[in-house]
PDB file of C-alpha atoms in Angstrom:
ATOM      1  CA  GLN A 235      90.470 157.566  54.179  1.00  0.00           C
ATOM      2  CA  VAL A 236      93.499 158.762  53.232  1.00  0.00           C
ATOM      3  CA  TYR A 237      94.582 162.307  53.548  1.00  0.00           C
ATOM      4  CA  LEU A 238      97.621 163.492  51.924  1.00  0.00           C
ATOM      5  CA  GLU A 239      98.918 167.100  51.807  1.00  0.00           C
ATOM      6  CA  GLU A 240     101.585 168.452  49.554  1.00  0.00           C
ATOM      7  CA  SER A 241     104.026 171.326  50.187  1.00  0.00           C
ATOM      8  CA  GLY A 242     107.109 172.640  49.077  1.00  0.00           C
ATOM      9  CA  GLY A 243     106.162 174.048  45.643  1.00  0.00           C
ATOM     10  CA  GLY A 244     107.539 177.464  44.472  1.00  0.00           C
ATOM     11  CA  ALA A 245     109.285 179.354  41.791  1.00  0.00           C
ATOM     12  CA  VAL A 246     112.959 178.617  40.900  1.00  0.00           C
ATOM     13  CA  GLN A 247     114.931 179.448  37.851  1.00  0.00           C
ATOM     14  CA  ALA A 248     116.243 176.299  35.427  1.00  0.00           C
ATOM     15  CA  GLY A 249     118.806 174.441  37.034  1.00  0.00           C
ATOM     16  CA  GLY A 250     117.518 175.186  40.490  1.00  0.00           C
ATOM     17  CA  SER A 251     116.326 172.654  43.210  1.00  0.00           C
ATOM     18  CA  LEU A 252     112.992 172.139  45.146  1.00  0.00           C
ATOM     19  CA  LYS A 253     111.901 169.563  47.442  1.00  0.00           C
ATOM     20  CA  LEU A 254     108.282 168.641  47.904  1.00  0.00           C
ATOM     21  CA  THR A 255     106.855 166.969  50.879  1.00  0.00           C
ATOM     22  CA  CYS A 256     103.837 164.784  51.236  1.00  0.00           C
ATOM     23  CA  VAL A 257     102.182 164.304  54.528  1.00  0.00           C
ATOM     24  CA  ASP A 258     100.053 161.255  54.783  1.00  0.00           C
ATOM     25  CA  SER A 259      97.816 161.756  57.812  1.00  0.00           C
ATOM     26  CA  GLY A 260      94.978 159.281  57.410  1.00  0.00           C
ATOM     27  CA  ARG A 261      96.003 155.788  56.586  1.00  0.00           C
ATOM     28  CA  THR A 262      92.806 154.013  57.202  1.00  0.00           C
ATOM     29  CA  PHE A 263      93.176 151.677  54.273  1.00  0.00           C
ATOM     30  CA  SER A 264      95.969 149.600  52.958  1.00  0.00           C
ATOM     31  CA  ARG A 265      98.290 151.189  50.451  1.00  0.00           C
ATOM     32  CA  ARG A 266     101.139 149.700  48.806  1.00  0.00           C
ATOM     33  CA  ALA A 267     102.904 152.745  46.935  1.00  0.00           C
ATOM     34  CA  MET A 268     102.862 156.276  47.046  1.00  0.00           C
ATOM     35  CA  GLY A 269     104.002 158.118  44.414  1.00  0.00           C
ATOM     36  CA  TRP A 270     103.880 161.779  42.606  1.00  0.00           C
ATOM     37  CA  PHE A 271     101.865 162.899  39.465  1.00  0.00           C
ATOM     38  CA  ARG A 272     102.233 166.392  37.595  1.00  0.00           C
ATOM     39  CA  GLN A 273      99.762 168.038  35.391  1.00  0.00           C
ATOM     40  CA  ALA A 274     100.694 171.122  33.275  1.00  0.00           C
ATOM     41  CA  PRO A 275      98.085 173.388  31.834  1.00  0.00           C
ATOM     42  CA  GLY A 276      96.492 172.098  28.819  1.00  0.00           C
ATOM     43  CA  LYS A 277      98.071 168.456  29.440  1.00  0.00           C
ATOM     44  CA  GLU A 278      97.048 165.186  31.271  1.00  0.00           C
ATOM     45  CA  ARG A 279      97.999 164.108  34.565  1.00  0.00           C
ATOM     46  CA  GLU A 280     101.493 162.593  33.945  1.00  0.00           C
ATOM     47  CA  PHE A 281     103.796 160.048  36.099  1.00  0.00           C
ATOM     48  CA  VAL A 282     106.650 161.327  37.799  1.00  0.00           C
ATOM     49  CA  ALA A 283     107.812 158.849  40.554  1.00  0.00           C
ATOM     50  CA  THR A 284     106.303 155.930  42.494  1.00  0.00           C
ATOM     51  CA  LEU A 285     107.852 154.365  45.836  1.00  0.00           C
ATOM     52  CA  MET A 286     106.582 150.866  46.772  1.00  0.00           C
ATOM     53  CA  LEU A 287     106.207 151.229  50.642  1.00  0.00           C
ATOM     54  CA  SER A 288     107.068 147.205  50.989  1.00  0.00           C
ATOM     55  CA  GLY A 289     110.589 146.725  49.625  1.00  0.00           C
ATOM     56  CA  GLY A 290     111.257 150.433  48.560  1.00  0.00           C
ATOM     57  CA  ASN A 291     111.633 149.946  44.963  1.00  0.00           C
ATOM     58  CA  LYS A 292     111.419 153.374  43.086  1.00  0.00           C
ATOM     59  CA  TYR A 293     110.397 153.965  39.564  1.00  0.00           C
ATOM     60  CA  TYR A 294     110.580 157.196  37.813  1.00  0.00           C
ATOM     61  CA  ALA A 295     109.657 158.646  34.603  1.00  0.00           C
ATOM     62  CA  ASP A 296     112.321 158.653  31.710  1.00  0.00           C
ATOM     63  CA  SER A 297     112.041 162.785  31.661  1.00  0.00           C
ATOM     64  CA  VAL A 298     112.870 162.977  35.368  1.00  0.00           C
ATOM     65  CA  LYS A 299     115.353 159.806  35.914  1.00  0.00           C
ATOM     66  CA  GLY A 300     118.653 161.264  37.253  1.00  0.00           C
ATOM     67  CA  ARG A 301     117.274 164.456  38.278  1.00  0.00           C
ATOM     68  CA  PHE A 302     114.368 163.639  40.932  1.00  0.00           C
ATOM     69  CA  THR A 303     114.738 161.421  43.792  1.00  0.00           C
ATOM     70  CA  ILE A 304     111.531 159.951  45.648  1.00  0.00           C
ATOM     71  CA  SER A 305     112.123 158.861  49.083  1.00  0.00           C
ATOM     72  CA  ARG A 306     110.175 158.076  52.419  1.00  0.00           C
ATOM     73  CA  ASN A 307     110.113 158.776  56.236  1.00  0.00           C
ATOM     74  CA  SER A 308     108.281 155.935  57.392  1.00  0.00           C
ATOM     75  CA  ALA A 309     108.156 157.443  60.938  1.00  0.00           C
ATOM     76  CA  LYS A 310     106.411 160.570  59.906  1.00  0.00           C
ATOM     77  CA  ASP A 311     104.256 158.887  57.195  1.00  0.00           C
ATOM     78  CA  THR A 312     105.841 161.291  54.439  1.00  0.00           C
ATOM     79  CA  VAL A 313     106.920 161.066  51.145  1.00  0.00           C
ATOM     80  CA  TYR A 314     109.456 163.258  49.446  1.00  0.00           C
ATOM     81  CA  LEU A 315     110.365 164.356  46.073  1.00  0.00           C
ATOM     82  CA  GLN A 316     114.040 165.899  45.814  1.00  0.00           C
ATOM     83  CA  MET A 317     113.820 167.769  42.309  1.00  0.00           C
ATOM     84  CA  ASN A 318     117.342 168.849  41.170  1.00  0.00           C
ATOM     85  CA  SER A 319     118.473 170.469  37.452  1.00  0.00           C
ATOM     86  CA  LEU A 320     114.987 171.534  37.125  1.00  0.00           C
ATOM     87  CA  LYS A 321     113.955 172.625  33.525  1.00  0.00           C
ATOM     88  CA  PRO A 322     111.047 174.886  32.511  1.00  0.00           C
ATOM     89  CA  GLU A 323     109.343 171.763  31.124  1.00  0.00           C
ATOM     90  CA  ASP A 324     109.011 170.602  34.659  1.00  0.00           C
ATOM     91  CA  THR A 325     106.518 173.549  35.447  1.00  0.00           C
ATOM     92  CA  ALA A 326     103.436 172.017  36.597  1.00  0.00           C
ATOM     93  CA  VAL A 327     100.937 171.331  39.471  1.00  0.00           C
ATOM     94  CA  TYR A 328     102.647 168.341  41.438  1.00  0.00           C
ATOM     95  CA  TYR A 329     100.208 165.857  42.931  1.00  0.00           C
ATOM     96  CA  CYS A 330     100.703 163.348  45.948  1.00  0.00           C
ATOM     97  CA  ALA A 331      98.907 159.975  45.407  1.00  0.00           C
ATOM     98  CA  ALA A 332      98.482 156.571  47.447  1.00  0.00           C
ATOM     99  CA  GLY A 333      97.157 153.308  46.187  1.00  0.00           C
ATOM    100  CA  SER A 334      98.063 149.572  45.390  1.00  0.00           C
ATOM    101  CA  PRO A 335      98.688 149.736  41.852  1.00  0.00           C
ATOM    102  CA  ILE A 336      99.889 146.562  40.220  1.00  0.00           C
ATOM    103  CA  LEU A 337     103.192 146.862  38.517  1.00  0.00           C
ATOM    104  CA  SER A 338     102.065 147.072  34.853  1.00  0.00           C
ATOM    105  CA  ALA A 339      99.866 150.129  36.283  1.00  0.00           C
ATOM    106  CA  LEU A 340     102.188 152.100  38.234  1.00  0.00           C
ATOM    107  CA  ARG A 341     102.551 154.830  35.974  1.00  0.00           C
ATOM    108  CA  ASN A 342      98.434 155.036  35.357  1.00  0.00           C
ATOM    109  CA  PRO A 343      96.580 158.078  37.302  1.00  0.00           C
ATOM    110  CA  SER A 344      93.545 155.893  37.927  1.00  0.00           C
ATOM    111  CA  ALA A 345      95.419 153.085  39.789  1.00  0.00           C
ATOM    112  CA  TYR A 346      95.808 155.185  42.551  1.00  0.00           C
ATOM    113  CA  ARG A 347      93.042 155.769  45.381  1.00  0.00           C
ATOM    114  CA  SER A 348      94.004 159.133  47.010  1.00  0.00           C
ATOM    115  CA  TRP A 349      95.244 162.279  45.897  1.00  0.00           C
ATOM    116  CA  GLY A 350      96.272 165.655  47.434  1.00  0.00           C
ATOM    117  CA  GLN A 351      95.357 168.918  46.519  1.00  0.00           C
ATOM    118  CA  GLY A 352      98.582 169.407  44.677  1.00  0.00           C
ATOM    119  CA  THR A 353     101.280 172.302  44.909  1.00  0.00           C
ATOM    120  CA  GLN A 354     102.657 174.515  41.940  1.00  0.00           C
ATOM    121  CA  VAL A 355     106.160 174.486  40.520  1.00  0.00           C
ATOM    122  CA  VAL A 356     107.120 177.181  38.234  1.00  0.00           C
ATOM    123  CA  VAL A 357     110.562 176.774  36.346  1.00  0.00           C
ATOM    124  CA  SER A 358     111.740 179.829  34.613  1.00  0.00           C
ATOM    125  CA  SER A 359     114.560 179.910  31.667  1.00  0.00           C
TER     126      SER A 359
END
C-alpha cells in the first residue's frame, strides 16, 4: 500500500505563494510517477503536475506552467508543489497521487493508483 499525506494548503491573496507537501509513507508497490491533481467545487478532478521518479521528467498543465514547480526529496519520500503567482481560479482541493501511468495517460486521474486525502487551497482576489 501507499499512504500519501498532503499538507501546506491554506488561504492566500492573489499573487501569493504556497508550498504543498506530500509524504509517501507506504511504498510497498512500485510506482513510476507522483503527481498533483486538483478539484474545484462542481468540477472534475484535473491534472496539475507530475514528476517521473526515474529520470526526473516533469509535466505541467498549461494553466500552471511557469507558476508551479513540482519537486522531490527522495531521501524523505516527499514530493512538493511550489505554487507562485496564485490566482483565484487556482482555488481547489489539491490531491497527491502515485502510480505508473503511461506517457499518454499522465494527465488522467484514473491512471494513478493511490491518492491522499487532499489539502484545501483558497485564493482570494
